[in-house]
Amino acid sequence: MITTTVEATRQAVAAARAIGKRVGLVPTMGALHAGHLSLIQAARSENDFVVVSIFVNPTQFGPKEDLSRYPRPFERDVELCERERADLIFHPTPEIMYPLSFTTYVEVHELQKVLCGASRPGHFRGVATVVLKLFNVIEPDVAYFGQKDAQQARVLSQMVRDLDVPVALRICPIVREPDGLALSSRNVYLNPAERAGATVLYQSLMRMRQRIDAGERSADVLIAEARQRIDATPGARVDYVAIVDYDRLQPMPRLKGKVLVALAVYFGTTRLIDNVLMDVPAEPEA
Ligand code: PAF
């Protein structure tokens, strides 16, 4: 079933709930790929009623970003959702989600302004706002997000905790192409040369992981090495390479504990992101 209004969606979910069904939600902007399908599969295996929302959310795009050219293959998305046995697709218009009278936004301070938030001001405000709206419309028991958007996952978990939103968040592993490139709806923008170069994100992360496993603990050293590798890749331009603690997303000069190694790289106007989460043992006493 496909719904486009808040009322019809609430009714469909209420009918499922009335017969005791547990509700899982997979929020998406469509252009579904195997990463999204892994979220729907996780939702399917853990819930009785699976909702996929498909909404290209204008408030999370900056004025110079790709809102108008963002891929919208809706019919194909519907087929994929049906193949994965989703029960309901919520596909609202921008006017339904943001009527002219709309004025309320969710801000997750501090966490929203670092990493991707530094180069995409307002992005996480848009994400937090639309996701809270989706939670309020669907009231899922569990919602599924990908680890590729690590900062998004952290921002949303903070929002849920701070605002006492009664939903559990499941963060599912990154799905990759055979050569390591993380799946993203934006990969379709890459020309063949950019696509070949884009493996540098994963390669840089794997090299950093190896160096950390071998005992390197200086963030400056690791970041400089990764930047050098990316700078040497034709067509690649670093937005950021960062090593932060996963709780506050703040830089950590010496690595220790739950560490997020994250990067964003431009190929032309296409911005790709990737990350690894690591549990780094303390350095041995000198
Ligand atoms: O991760 C995404 O696709 C989007 O940021 C989300 C969570 C669907 C909100 O628009």
Coordinates of C-alpha atoms and ligand atoms in Angstrom, one line a residue:
M1 CA 0.0 0.0 0.0
I2 CA 1.2 3.6 -0.8
T3 CA 0.0 6.5 1.3
T4 CA 0.7 10.2 0.7
T5 CA -1.1 11.9 3.6
V6 CA -0.5 11.9 7.3
E7 CA -4.1 10.8 8.0
A8 CA -4.1 7.8 5.7
T9 CA -0.7 6.8 7.0
R10 CA -1.8 7.0 10.7
Q11 CA -4.9 5.0 9.8
A12 CA -2.9 2.2 8.1
V13 CA -0.4 2.0 11.0
A14 CA -3.2 2.1 13.6
A15 CA -5.0 -0.8 11.9
A16 CA -1.7 -2.9 12.1
R17 CA -1.2 -1.9 15.7
A18 CA -4.8 -2.7 16.7
I19 CA -4.0 -6.4 15.9
G20 CA -0.8 -6.3 17.9
K21 CA 1.7 -5.8 15.1
R22 CA 5.1 -4.4 15.9
V23 CA 6.0 -1.6 13.5
G24 CA 9.4 -1.0 11.9
L25 CA 10.2 2.2 9.9
V26 CA 12.9 2.6 7.3
P27 CA 13.2 6.3 6.4
T28 CA 14.7 6.9 3.0
M29 CA 14.9 9.6 0.3
G30 CA 14.3 6.9 -2.4
A31 CA 16.7 5.9 -5.2
L32 CA 16.9 2.7 -3.2
H33 CA 20.1 0.6 -3.4
A34 CA 21.3 -2.5 -1.7
G35 CA 22.2 -0.5 1.4
H36 CA 18.5 0.5 1.8
L37 CA 17.4 -3.0 1.0
S38 CA 19.5 -4.3 3.9
L39 CA 17.7 -1.9 6.2
I40 CA 14.3 -3.1 4.9
Q41 CA 15.4 -6.7 5.3
A42 CA 16.5 -6.0 8.9
A43 CA 13.1 -4.3 9.6
R44 CA 11.3 -7.2 7.9
S45 CA 13.0 -9.8 10.1
E46 CA 12.3 -7.9 13.4
N47 CA 8.8 -6.5 12.9
D48 CA 5.3 -7.5 11.8
F49 CA 4.6 -4.3 9.8
V50 CA 7.3 -2.6 7.8
V51 CA 6.9 1.0 6.7
V52 CA 9.3 2.6 4.2
S53 CA 9.1 6.3 3.8
I54 CA 10.3 7.8 0.5
F55 CA 10.7 11.6 0.7
V56 CA 13.4 13.8 -0.8
N57 CA 13.5 16.2 2.2
P58 CA 14.1 19.7 0.9
T59 CA 15.1 21.1 4.4
Q60 CA 18.3 19.0 4.5
F61 CA 19.7 20.4 1.2
G62 CA 21.7 23.6 1.1
P63 CA 20.8 26.3 -1.5
K64 CA 23.7 25.1 -3.8
E65 CA 23.1 21.4 -3.3
D66 CA 21.6 18.7 -5.5
L67 CA 17.9 18.9 -4.4
S68 CA 16.5 19.3 -7.9
R69 CA 18.7 16.7 -9.6
Y70 CA 18.5 14.1 -6.7
P71 CA 17.4 10.9 -8.4
R72 CA 13.6 10.0 -8.0
P73 CA 13.0 6.6 -9.6
F74 CA 9.8 6.1 -7.7
E75 CA 8.3 3.2 -9.7
R76 CA 11.5 1.2 -9.4
D77 CA 11.6 2.0 -5.6
V78 CA 8.1 0.7 -5.2
E79 CA 9.0 -2.5 -7.0
L80 CA 12.0 -3.0 -4.7
C81 CA 9.9 -2.3 -1.6
E82 CA 7.3 -4.8 -2.8
R83 CA 10.0 -7.4 -3.5
E84 CA 11.3 -6.9 0.1
R85 CA 7.7 -7.3 1.4
A86 CA 7.4 -3.8 2.9
D87 CA 3.8 -3.3 4.0
L88 CA 3.4 0.4 3.5
I89 CA 5.2 3.1 1.5
F90 CA 4.7 6.6 2.9
H91 CA 5.4 9.0 0.0
P92 CA 4.3 12.5 0.9
T93 CA 4.8 15.7 -1.1
P94 CA 6.9 18.6 0.2
E95 CA 3.6 20.5 0.7
I96 CA 2.3 17.8 3.0
M97 CA 5.4 17.7 5.1
Y98 CA 6.0 21.5 5.0
P99 CA 2.8 23.4 4.5
L100 CA 3.3 27.2 4.1
S101 CA 2.6 27.8 7.8
F102 CA 5.5 25.5 8.9
T103 CA 7.9 27.1 11.4
T104 CA 9.2 24.5 13.8
Y105 CA 12.7 22.9 13.5
V106 CA 14.7 20.5 15.6
E107 CA 18.3 21.5 16.4
V108 CA 20.8 19.1 17.9
H109 CA 23.4 21.6 19.0
E110 CA 27.1 20.8 19.0
L111 CA 26.7 17.4 17.2
Q112 CA 25.1 19.1 14.2
K113 CA 27.8 21.6 13.4
V114 CA 30.9 19.4 13.1
L115 CA 32.1 17.1 10.3
C116 CA 29.5 17.1 7.5
G117 CA 27.6 19.8 9.4
A118 CA 30.5 22.2 9.0
S119 CA 30.3 22.0 5.2
R120 CA 26.5 21.5 5.0
P121 CA 25.1 24.1 7.5
G122 CA 21.5 23.4 8.3
H123 CA 21.7 19.8 7.0
F124 CA 21.2 18.0 10.3
R125 CA 18.5 20.5 11.4
G126 CA 16.6 19.4 8.3
V127 CA 17.3 15.7 9.0
A128 CA 16.3 15.8 12.6
T129 CA 13.2 17.8 11.8
V130 CA 11.9 15.4 9.1
V131 CA 12.8 12.3 11.1
L132 CA 11.0 13.5 14.2
K133 CA 8.0 14.3 11.9
L134 CA 8.2 10.7 10.5
F135 CA 8.4 9.3 14.0
N136 CA 5.3 11.3 15.0
V137 CA 3.3 10.2 12.0
I138 CA 4.2 6.6 12.1
E139 CA 5.1 6.0 15.7
P140 CA 7.4 3.1 14.9
D141 CA 8.7 0.7 17.6
V142 CA 12.0 0.6 15.8
A143 CA 13.6 2.7 13.1
Y144 CA 16.5 1.7 10.8
F145 CA 19.4 3.8 9.6
G146 CA 22.7 3.1 7.9
Q147 CA 26.1 3.4 9.6
K148 CA 27.4 5.1 6.4
D149 CA 25.7 8.3 7.8
A150 CA 27.5 7.9 11.1
Q151 CA 26.9 11.5 12.2
Q152 CA 23.3 11.3 11.2
A153 CA 22.9 8.2 13.4
R154 CA 24.6 10.0 16.3
V155 CA 22.5 13.2 15.9
L156 CA 19.3 11.2 15.8
S157 CA 20.2 9.0 18.8
Q158 CA 20.8 12.3 20.7
M159 CA 17.5 13.7 19.6
V160 CA 15.6 10.6 20.6
R161 CA 17.3 10.6 24.0
D162 CA 16.9 14.4 24.6
L163 CA 13.2 14.5 23.5
D164 CA 12.2 11.2 25.0
V165 CA 11.0 9.9 21.7
P166 CA 9.6 6.3 22.3
V167 CA 11.5 4.6 19.4
A168 CA 14.5 2.3 19.3
L169 CA 17.1 3.0 16.7
R170 CA 19.0 0.3 14.8
I171 CA 22.1 1.3 13.0
C172 CA 22.9 -1.3 10.3
P173 CA 26.4 -2.0 8.7
I174 CA 27.6 -0.2 5.6
V175 CA 27.0 -2.1 2.4
R176 CA 29.8 -1.8 -0.2
E177 CA 30.6 -2.5 -3.8
P178 CA 33.1 -5.3 -4.3
D179 CA 35.9 -2.7 -4.6
G180 CA 34.9 -1.2 -1.2
L181 CA 33.0 1.9 -2.4
A182 CA 30.1 2.5 0.1
L183 CA 26.7 2.3 -1.6
S184 CA 25.1 5.7 -2.0
S185 CA 22.3 7.1 -4.1
R186 CA 24.8 9.8 -5.2
N187 CA 27.2 7.2 -6.8
V188 CA 25.2 7.5 -10.0
Y189 CA 26.5 11.1 -10.5
L190 CA 30.1 9.7 -10.9
N191 CA 31.6 9.5 -14.4
P192 CA 33.8 6.4 -15.0
A193 CA 37.1 8.1 -14.1
E194 CA 35.5 9.5 -10.9
R195 CA 34.0 6.1 -10.1
A196 CA 37.5 4.5 -10.4
G197 CA 39.0 7.2 -8.1
A198 CA 36.2 6.9 -5.6
T199 CA 37.7 3.8 -4.1
V200 CA 40.2 6.0 -2.5
L201 CA 37.8 6.7 0.4
Y202 CA 37.7 3.0 1.4
Q203 CA 41.4 2.5 0.7
S204 CA 42.3 5.4 2.9
L205 CA 40.1 4.2 5.7
M206 CA 41.5 0.7 5.5
R207 CA 45.1 2.1 5.5
M208 CA 44.2 4.1 8.6
R209 CA 42.8 1.1 10.3
Q210 CA 45.9 -0.9 9.5
R211 CA 48.1 1.8 10.9
I212 CA 46.0 2.0 14.1
D213 CA 46.1 -1.8 14.5
A214 CA 49.9 -1.5 14.2
G215 CA 50.0 1.0 17.0
E216 CA 49.8 4.5 15.5
R217 CA 47.8 6.7 17.9
S218 CA 48.5 10.2 16.5
A219 CA 45.4 11.6 14.7
D220 CA 47.6 14.3 13.0
V221 CA 49.9 11.6 11.5
L222 CA 47.0 9.4 10.3
I223 CA 45.0 12.3 8.9
A224 CA 48.1 13.7 7.1
E225 CA 48.8 10.3 5.5
A226 CA 45.2 9.9 4.3
R227 CA 45.0 13.4 2.9
Q228 CA 48.2 12.8 1.0
R229 CA 46.7 9.6 -0.5
I230 CA 43.5 11.4 -1.5
D231 CA 45.3 14.5 -2.9
A232 CA 47.3 12.1 -5.1
T233 CA 44.0 10.7 -6.6
P234 CA 43.0 12.5 -9.9
G235 CA 39.8 14.4 -9.5
A236 CA 39.5 14.0 -5.8
R237 CA 39.3 17.0 -3.4
V238 CA 39.2 16.5 0.4
D239 CA 36.3 18.1 2.3
Y240 CA 37.5 16.6 5.6
V241 CA 39.4 13.7 7.1
A242 CA 38.6 13.5 10.8
I243 CA 39.2 11.3 13.8
V244 CA 36.7 12.0 16.6
D245 CA 35.3 10.4 19.7
Y246 CA 32.0 8.8 18.8
D247 CA 30.1 10.3 21.7
R248 CA 30.8 14.0 21.2
L249 CA 32.2 13.9 17.6
Q250 CA 35.1 16.0 18.8
P251 CA 38.7 15.6 17.6
M252 CA 40.9 13.4 19.7
P253 CA 44.7 14.1 19.2
R254 CA 45.6 10.6 20.6
L255 CA 43.3 7.8 19.7
K256 CA 41.6 5.8 22.5
G257 CA 38.2 4.1 23.1
K258 CA 35.3 4.3 20.6
V259 CA 36.7 6.3 17.7
L260 CA 35.0 7.3 14.5
V261 CA 37.3 7.7 11.5
A262 CA 35.4 9.6 8.9
L263 CA 36.0 11.4 5.6
A264 CA 34.2 13.4 2.9
V265 CA 35.7 13.8 -0.6
Y266 CA 34.4 15.7 -3.6
F267 CA 34.7 14.3 -7.1
G268 CA 33.6 17.3 -9.2
T269 CA 30.4 18.4 -7.5
T270 CA 29.6 15.0 -6.0
R271 CA 30.4 14.7 -2.3
L272 CA 31.0 11.2 -1.0
I273 CA 31.3 10.1 2.6
D274 CA 32.5 7.0 4.4
N275 CA 33.7 6.0 7.8
V276 CA 34.8 3.2 10.1
L277 CA 34.1 2.9 13.8
M278 CA 36.9 1.4 15.9
D279 CA 37.4 0.4 19.5
V280 CA 41.0 1.5 20.0
P281 CA 42.9 0.1 23.0
A282 CA 44.9 2.6 25.1
E283 CA 48.6 3.0 24.2
P284 CA 51.0 0.9 26.2
E285 CA 52.7 2.7 29.1
A286 CA 56.0 4.2 28.0
Ligands
PAF1 O1 19.6 9.1 5.3 C1 18.7 9.6 4.6 O2 18.3 9.1 3.5 C2 17.9 10.8 5.0 O3 18.8 11.7 5.7 C3 16.7 10.5 5.9 C4 17.1 9.9 7.2 C5 15.7 9.7 5.1 C6 16.0 11.9 6.3 O4 15.6 12.5 5.1

